[in-house]
């Protein structure tokens, strides 16, 4: 109960800070809108069991996961599948998990966080959560870095499909989602952060990052707004032109 009260107090403090800093951003020309394009794709980052289920160092807020993120993802997936929009699931795992190995596929990330607990040998850990599991025709990419673009064929897959807009979901707001959004914008895609389908493991992290992302790197929209877009944009026709 006390944790819930503390979280609410933190959210109130963040909202007050956002209101004050919004004025500064807008006066200086930030918070412009990038808008939805004509050919969207859903990019789901690290919604795999090591992040979505309890008991792992990477486990994220389970209340948000079960009550908001997974249900929101299910709505987005249904809209993508019904309307022919591409879906790319992204997960993370490592082949060389010995920190003392002379070389690894981790870079030096293991010097900061316990990424060695996600080994490619434990396929269940890095498998996409069964509640939002990929279906035939959807890509699943394995990444080694925070960004889903870094060292993966994601940009090429999107461009080959004629995609101009990416709806980004997943975890965590502070790292893999944020860097994917930043790289997506840099790669020339219209970036949309799906507010209620992005999580983290630290209180306040999602609210702060989405606020800052909305000012600099992406438009932030609700899952319902994104579903409405997915159901009305004629992406299949555009892709065929």
Tab-separated table of C-alpha atoms in Angstrom:
chain	number	residue	atom	x	y	z
A	1	UNK	CA	0.000	0.000	0.000
A	2	UNK	CA	2.801	2.416	0.900
A	3	UNK	CA	4.582	1.628	-2.387
A	4	UNK	CA	1.402	2.489	-4.294
A	5	UNK	CA	1.086	5.801	-2.422
A	6	UNK	CA	4.748	6.595	-3.122
A	7	UNK	CA	4.281	5.800	-6.804
A	8	UNK	CA	1.236	8.048	-7.016
A	9	UNK	CA	3.139	10.874	-5.317
A	10	UNK	CA	5.985	10.402	-7.785
A	11	UNK	CA	3.564	10.535	-10.720
A	12	UNK	CA	2.055	13.768	-9.371
A	13	UNK	CA	5.501	15.326	-8.994
A	14	UNK	CA	6.434	14.272	-12.522
A	15	UNK	CA	3.247	15.737	-13.979
A	16	UNK	CA	3.990	19.062	-12.270
A	17	UNK	CA	7.534	19.025	-13.646
A	18	UNK	CA	6.273	18.168	-17.140
A	19	UNK	CA	3.810	21.052	-17.121
A	20	UNK	CA	6.576	23.493	-16.223
A	21	UNK	CA	9.100	22.177	-18.716
A	22	UNK	CA	6.543	21.880	-21.528
A	23	UNK	CA	6.434	25.653	-21.694
A	24	UNK	CA	10.225	25.793	-22.065
A	25	UNK	CA	10.211	23.145	-24.796
A	26	UNK	CA	7.414	24.782	-26.770
A	27	UNK	CA	8.937	28.266	-26.531
A	28	UNK	CA	12.119	26.842	-28.055
A	29	UNK	CA	10.411	24.998	-30.893
A	30	UNK	CA	10.357	21.457	-29.511
A	31	UNK	CA	7.408	19.051	-29.359
A	32	UNK	CA	6.699	19.304	-33.085
A	33	UNK	CA	4.483	16.598	-34.596
A	34	UNK	CA	5.861	14.045	-37.025
A	35	UNK	CA	2.461	12.493	-37.762
A	36	UNK	CA	1.286	9.121	-39.020
A	37	UNK	CA	2.344	8.032	-42.495
A	38	UNK	CA	0.708	5.856	-45.149
A	39	UNK	CA	2.426	2.490	-44.527
A	40	UNK	CA	2.829	1.449	-40.855
A	41	UNK	CA	4.565	-1.445	-39.155
A	42	UNK	CA	4.513	-2.582	-35.539
A	43	UNK	CA	7.934	-3.008	-33.894
A	44	UNK	CA	7.675	-4.830	-30.563
A	45	UNK	CA	10.852	-4.644	-28.465
A	46	UNK	CA	11.804	-7.320	-25.906
A	47	UNK	CA	8.325	-8.478	-24.962
A	48	UNK	CA	9.870	-11.874	-24.273
A	49	UNK	CA	9.490	-13.992	-21.155
A	50	UNK	CA	12.627	-12.703	-19.419
A	51	UNK	CA	10.967	-9.257	-19.355
A	52	UNK	CA	7.251	-10.044	-19.280
A	53	UNK	CA	7.174	-12.826	-16.681
A	54	UNK	CA	8.230	-12.751	-13.004
A	55	UNK	CA	11.455	-14.138	-11.585
A	56	UNK	CA	14.165	-12.670	-13.826
A	57	UNK	CA	16.519	-9.716	-13.202
A	58	UNK	CA	14.964	-8.108	-16.283
A	59	UNK	CA	11.347	-8.596	-15.155
A	60	UNK	CA	9.318	-5.416	-15.635
A	61	UNK	CA	6.345	-3.997	-13.726
A	62	UNK	CA	3.977	-6.957	-13.700
A	63	UNK	CA	0.852	-4.936	-12.937
A	64	UNK	CA	1.397	-2.764	-15.998
A	65	UNK	CA	2.476	-5.758	-18.062
A	66	UNK	CA	-0.625	-7.823	-17.357
A	67	UNK	CA	-3.185	-5.027	-17.195
A	68	UNK	CA	-1.997	-2.659	-19.934
A	69	UNK	CA	0.951	-3.720	-22.072
A	70	UNK	CA	-0.094	-7.245	-23.077
A	71	UNK	CA	-3.790	-6.335	-23.627
A	72	UNK	CA	-2.737	-3.285	-25.628
A	73	UNK	CA	-0.372	-5.401	-27.704
A	74	UNK	CA	-3.140	-7.888	-28.392
A	75	UNK	CA	-5.313	-5.090	-29.791
A	76	UNK	CA	-2.474	-3.757	-31.934
A	77	UNK	CA	-1.621	-7.215	-33.249
A	78	UNK	CA	-5.244	-7.910	-34.123
A	79	UNK	CA	-5.449	-4.641	-36.051
A	80	UNK	CA	-2.165	-5.304	-37.889
A	81	UNK	CA	-3.138	-8.860	-38.791
A	82	UNK	CA	-6.607	-7.904	-39.977
A	83	UNK	CA	-5.299	-5.107	-42.176
A	84	UNK	CA	-2.080	-6.558	-43.573
A	85	UNK	CA	0.409	-4.371	-41.691
A	86	UNK	CA	3.910	-5.782	-41.035
A	87	UNK	CA	4.819	-6.916	-37.506
A	88	UNK	CA	8.383	-7.336	-36.257
A	89	UNK	CA	9.018	-8.910	-32.859
A	90	UNK	CA	12.452	-8.231	-31.361
A	91	UNK	CA	14.152	-10.118	-28.537
A	92	UNK	CA	17.630	-10.292	-26.980
A	93	UNK	CA	19.957	-13.162	-26.058
A	94	UNK	CA	23.662	-13.982	-26.016
A	95	UNK	CA	25.795	-16.940	-27.075
A	96	UNK	CA	28.871	-16.200	-24.978
A	97	UNK	CA	27.788	-15.481	-21.413
A	98	UNK	CA	31.151	-15.892	-19.658
A	99	UNK	CA	32.199	-12.411	-18.536
A	100	UNK	CA	35.846	-13.515	-18.551
A	101	UNK	CA	35.804	-14.773	-22.146
A	102	UNK	CA	38.372	-13.061	-24.407
A	103	UNK	CA	35.536	-11.961	-26.684
A	104	UNK	CA	31.737	-11.958	-26.366
A	105	UNK	CA	28.676	-10.999	-28.353
A	106	UNK	CA	27.803	-8.522	-25.585
A	107	UNK	CA	30.352	-5.827	-26.289
A	108	UNK	CA	31.009	-4.515	-22.774
A	109	UNK	CA	27.349	-4.261	-21.780
A	110	UNK	CA	27.838	-7.005	-19.198
A	111	UNK	CA	30.067	-4.572	-17.274
A	112	UNK	CA	26.923	-2.582	-16.468
A	113	UNK	CA	23.923	-4.927	-16.391
A	114	UNK	CA	23.379	-8.701	-15.942
A	115	UNK	CA	22.732	-9.534	-19.589
A	116	UNK	CA	24.523	-12.853	-19.148
A	117	UNK	CA	21.328	-14.236	-17.592
A	118	UNK	CA	19.707	-14.284	-21.047
A	119	UNK	CA	21.506	-17.085	-22.872
A	120	UNK	CA	20.581	-18.371	-26.317
A	121	UNK	CA	20.613	-21.871	-24.796
A	122	UNK	CA	17.525	-21.028	-22.711
A	123	UNK	CA	15.075	-20.514	-25.548
A	124	UNK	CA	12.097	-20.132	-23.222
A	125	UNK	CA	13.610	-17.018	-21.634
A	126	UNK	CA	14.044	-15.082	-24.847
A	127	UNK	CA	10.947	-16.454	-26.574
A	128	UNK	CA	8.234	-13.884	-27.244
A	129	UNK	CA	5.503	-14.050	-24.587
A	130	UNK	CA	2.932	-16.661	-25.656
A	131	UNK	CA	0.086	-14.177	-25.117
A	132	UNK	CA	1.410	-12.117	-28.050
A	133	UNK	CA	3.305	-14.845	-29.918
A	134	UNK	CA	4.280	-14.291	-33.567
A	135	UNK	CA	2.162	-15.869	-36.287
A	136	UNK	CA	3.130	-16.935	-39.798
A	137	UNK	CA	4.339	-13.992	-41.848
A	138	UNK	CA	5.718	-11.996	-38.917
A	139	UNK	CA	9.443	-11.484	-38.355
A	140	UNK	CA	11.293	-12.258	-35.121
A	141	UNK	CA	14.706	-10.613	-34.793
A	142	UNK	CA	17.430	-11.398	-32.250
A	143	UNK	CA	19.422	-8.351	-31.200
A	144	UNK	CA	22.573	-7.941	-29.128
A	145	UNK	CA	22.435	-4.235	-28.334
A	146	UNK	CA	19.817	-1.921	-26.886
A	147	UNK	CA	18.472	-0.603	-30.185
A	148	UNK	CA	16.495	-2.976	-32.389
A	149	UNK	CA	18.245	-1.326	-35.354
A	150	UNK	CA	21.842	-1.782	-34.165
A	151	UNK	CA	23.414	-4.737	-35.978
A	152	UNK	CA	20.101	-6.143	-37.246
A	153	UNK	CA	18.348	-6.123	-40.644
A	154	UNK	CA	15.373	-4.209	-39.224
A	155	UNK	CA	15.762	-1.075	-41.350
A	156	UNK	CA	16.126	-3.158	-44.523
A	157	UNK	CA	13.082	-5.274	-43.688
A	158	UNK	CA	10.997	-2.157	-43.143
A	159	UNK	CA	12.179	-0.414	-46.303
A	160	UNK	CA	11.626	-3.526	-48.423
A	161	UNK	CA	8.002	-3.507	-47.225
A	162	UNK	CA	7.600	0.168	-48.086
A	163	UNK	CA	7.125	1.135	-44.437
A	164	UNK	CA	7.254	4.826	-43.548
A	165	UNK	CA	5.829	4.690	-39.994
A	166	UNK	CA	6.815	2.505	-37.034
A	167	UNK	CA	4.644	1.989	-33.975
A	168	UNK	CA	7.104	1.084	-31.226
A	169	UNK	CA	6.098	-0.922	-28.159
A	170	UNK	CA	7.895	-2.954	-25.502
A	171	UNK	CA	10.446	-2.616	-22.753
A	172	UNK	CA	12.273	-0.852	-21.380
A	173	UNK	CA	11.362	2.799	-21.793
A	174	UNK	CA	14.759	3.840	-20.475
A	175	UNK	CA	16.871	1.687	-22.775
A	176	UNK	CA	15.819	-0.611	-25.622
A	177	UNK	CA	12.571	1.151	-26.504
A	178	UNK	CA	14.109	4.611	-26.298
A	179	UNK	CA	17.175	3.757	-28.395
A	180	UNK	CA	15.018	1.971	-30.968
A	181	UNK	CA	12.838	5.067	-31.279
A	182	UNK	CA	15.858	7.362	-31.592
A	183	UNK	CA	17.443	5.163	-34.260
A	184	UNK	CA	14.126	4.753	-36.065
A	185	UNK	CA	13.787	8.509	-36.441
A	186	UNK	CA	17.416	8.791	-37.524
A	187	UNK	CA	16.780	6.109	-40.171
A	188	UNK	CA	13.993	8.235	-41.628
A	189	UNK	CA	10.887	6.501	-40.261
A	190	UNK	CA	7.957	8.330	-38.704
A	191	UNK	CA	8.221	7.162	-35.101
A	192	UNK	CA	5.185	6.608	-32.903
A	193	UNK	CA	5.551	5.506	-29.274
A	194	UNK	CA	2.501	3.558	-28.084
A	195	UNK	CA	2.017	4.955	-24.593
A	196	UNK	CA	0.204	2.103	-22.841
A	197	UNK	CA	2.305	-0.620	-24.461
A	198	UNK	CA	5.683	0.583	-23.131
A	199	UNK	CA	6.997	-0.497	-19.740
A	200	UNK	CA	9.958	-0.518	-17.401
A	201	UNK	CA	10.958	-1.894	-14.041
A	202	UNK	CA	11.582	1.414	-12.248
A	203	UNK	CA	8.751	3.682	-10.985
A	204	UNK	CA	8.468	6.914	-12.945
A	205	UNK	CA	10.744	5.736	-15.747
A	206	UNK	CA	7.996	5.322	-18.325
A	207	UNK	CA	6.328	8.668	-17.627
A	208	UNK	CA	9.565	10.641	-17.795
A	209	UNK	CA	10.925	8.929	-20.897
A	210	UNK	CA	7.688	9.175	-22.858
A	211	UNK	CA	7.422	12.847	-21.997
A	212	UNK	CA	10.975	13.493	-23.171
A	213	UNK	CA	10.602	11.261	-26.240
A	214	UNK	CA	7.463	13.190	-27.242
A	215	UNK	CA	9.478	16.402	-27.150
A	216	UNK	CA	12.372	15.148	-29.268
A	217	UNK	CA	12.075	11.774	-31.010
A	218	UNK	CA	8.511	10.518	-31.549
A	219	UNK	CA	4.827	11.282	-31.261
A	220	UNK	CA	3.278	9.516	-28.268
A	221	UNK	CA	-0.189	8.027	-28.823
A	222	UNK	CA	-2.437	5.622	-26.949
A	223	UNK	CA	-2.980	2.066	-28.134
A	224	UNK	CA	-6.578	2.927	-29.042
A	225	UNK	CA	-5.440	5.850	-31.203
A	226	UNK	CA	-2.920	3.587	-32.933
A	227	UNK	CA	-5.523	0.867	-33.489
A	228	UNK	CA	-7.858	3.432	-35.081
A	229	UNK	CA	-5.022	4.459	-37.406
A	230	UNK	CA	-4.166	0.851	-38.279
A	231	UNK	CA	-7.790	0.143	-39.118
A	232	UNK	CA	-8.211	3.142	-41.419
A	233	UNK	CA	-4.873	3.578	-43.258
A	234	UNK	CA	-4.816	1.536	-46.458
A	235	UNK	CA	-1.281	0.242	-46.075
A	236	UNK	CA	-1.809	-2.909	-48.120
A	237	UNK	CA	-2.920	-0.862	-51.128
A	238	UNK	CA	-0.047	1.614	-50.762
A	239	UNK	CA	2.519	-1.209	-50.542
A	240	UNK	CA	1.260	-2.650	-53.795
A	241	UNK	CA	1.510	0.647	-55.717
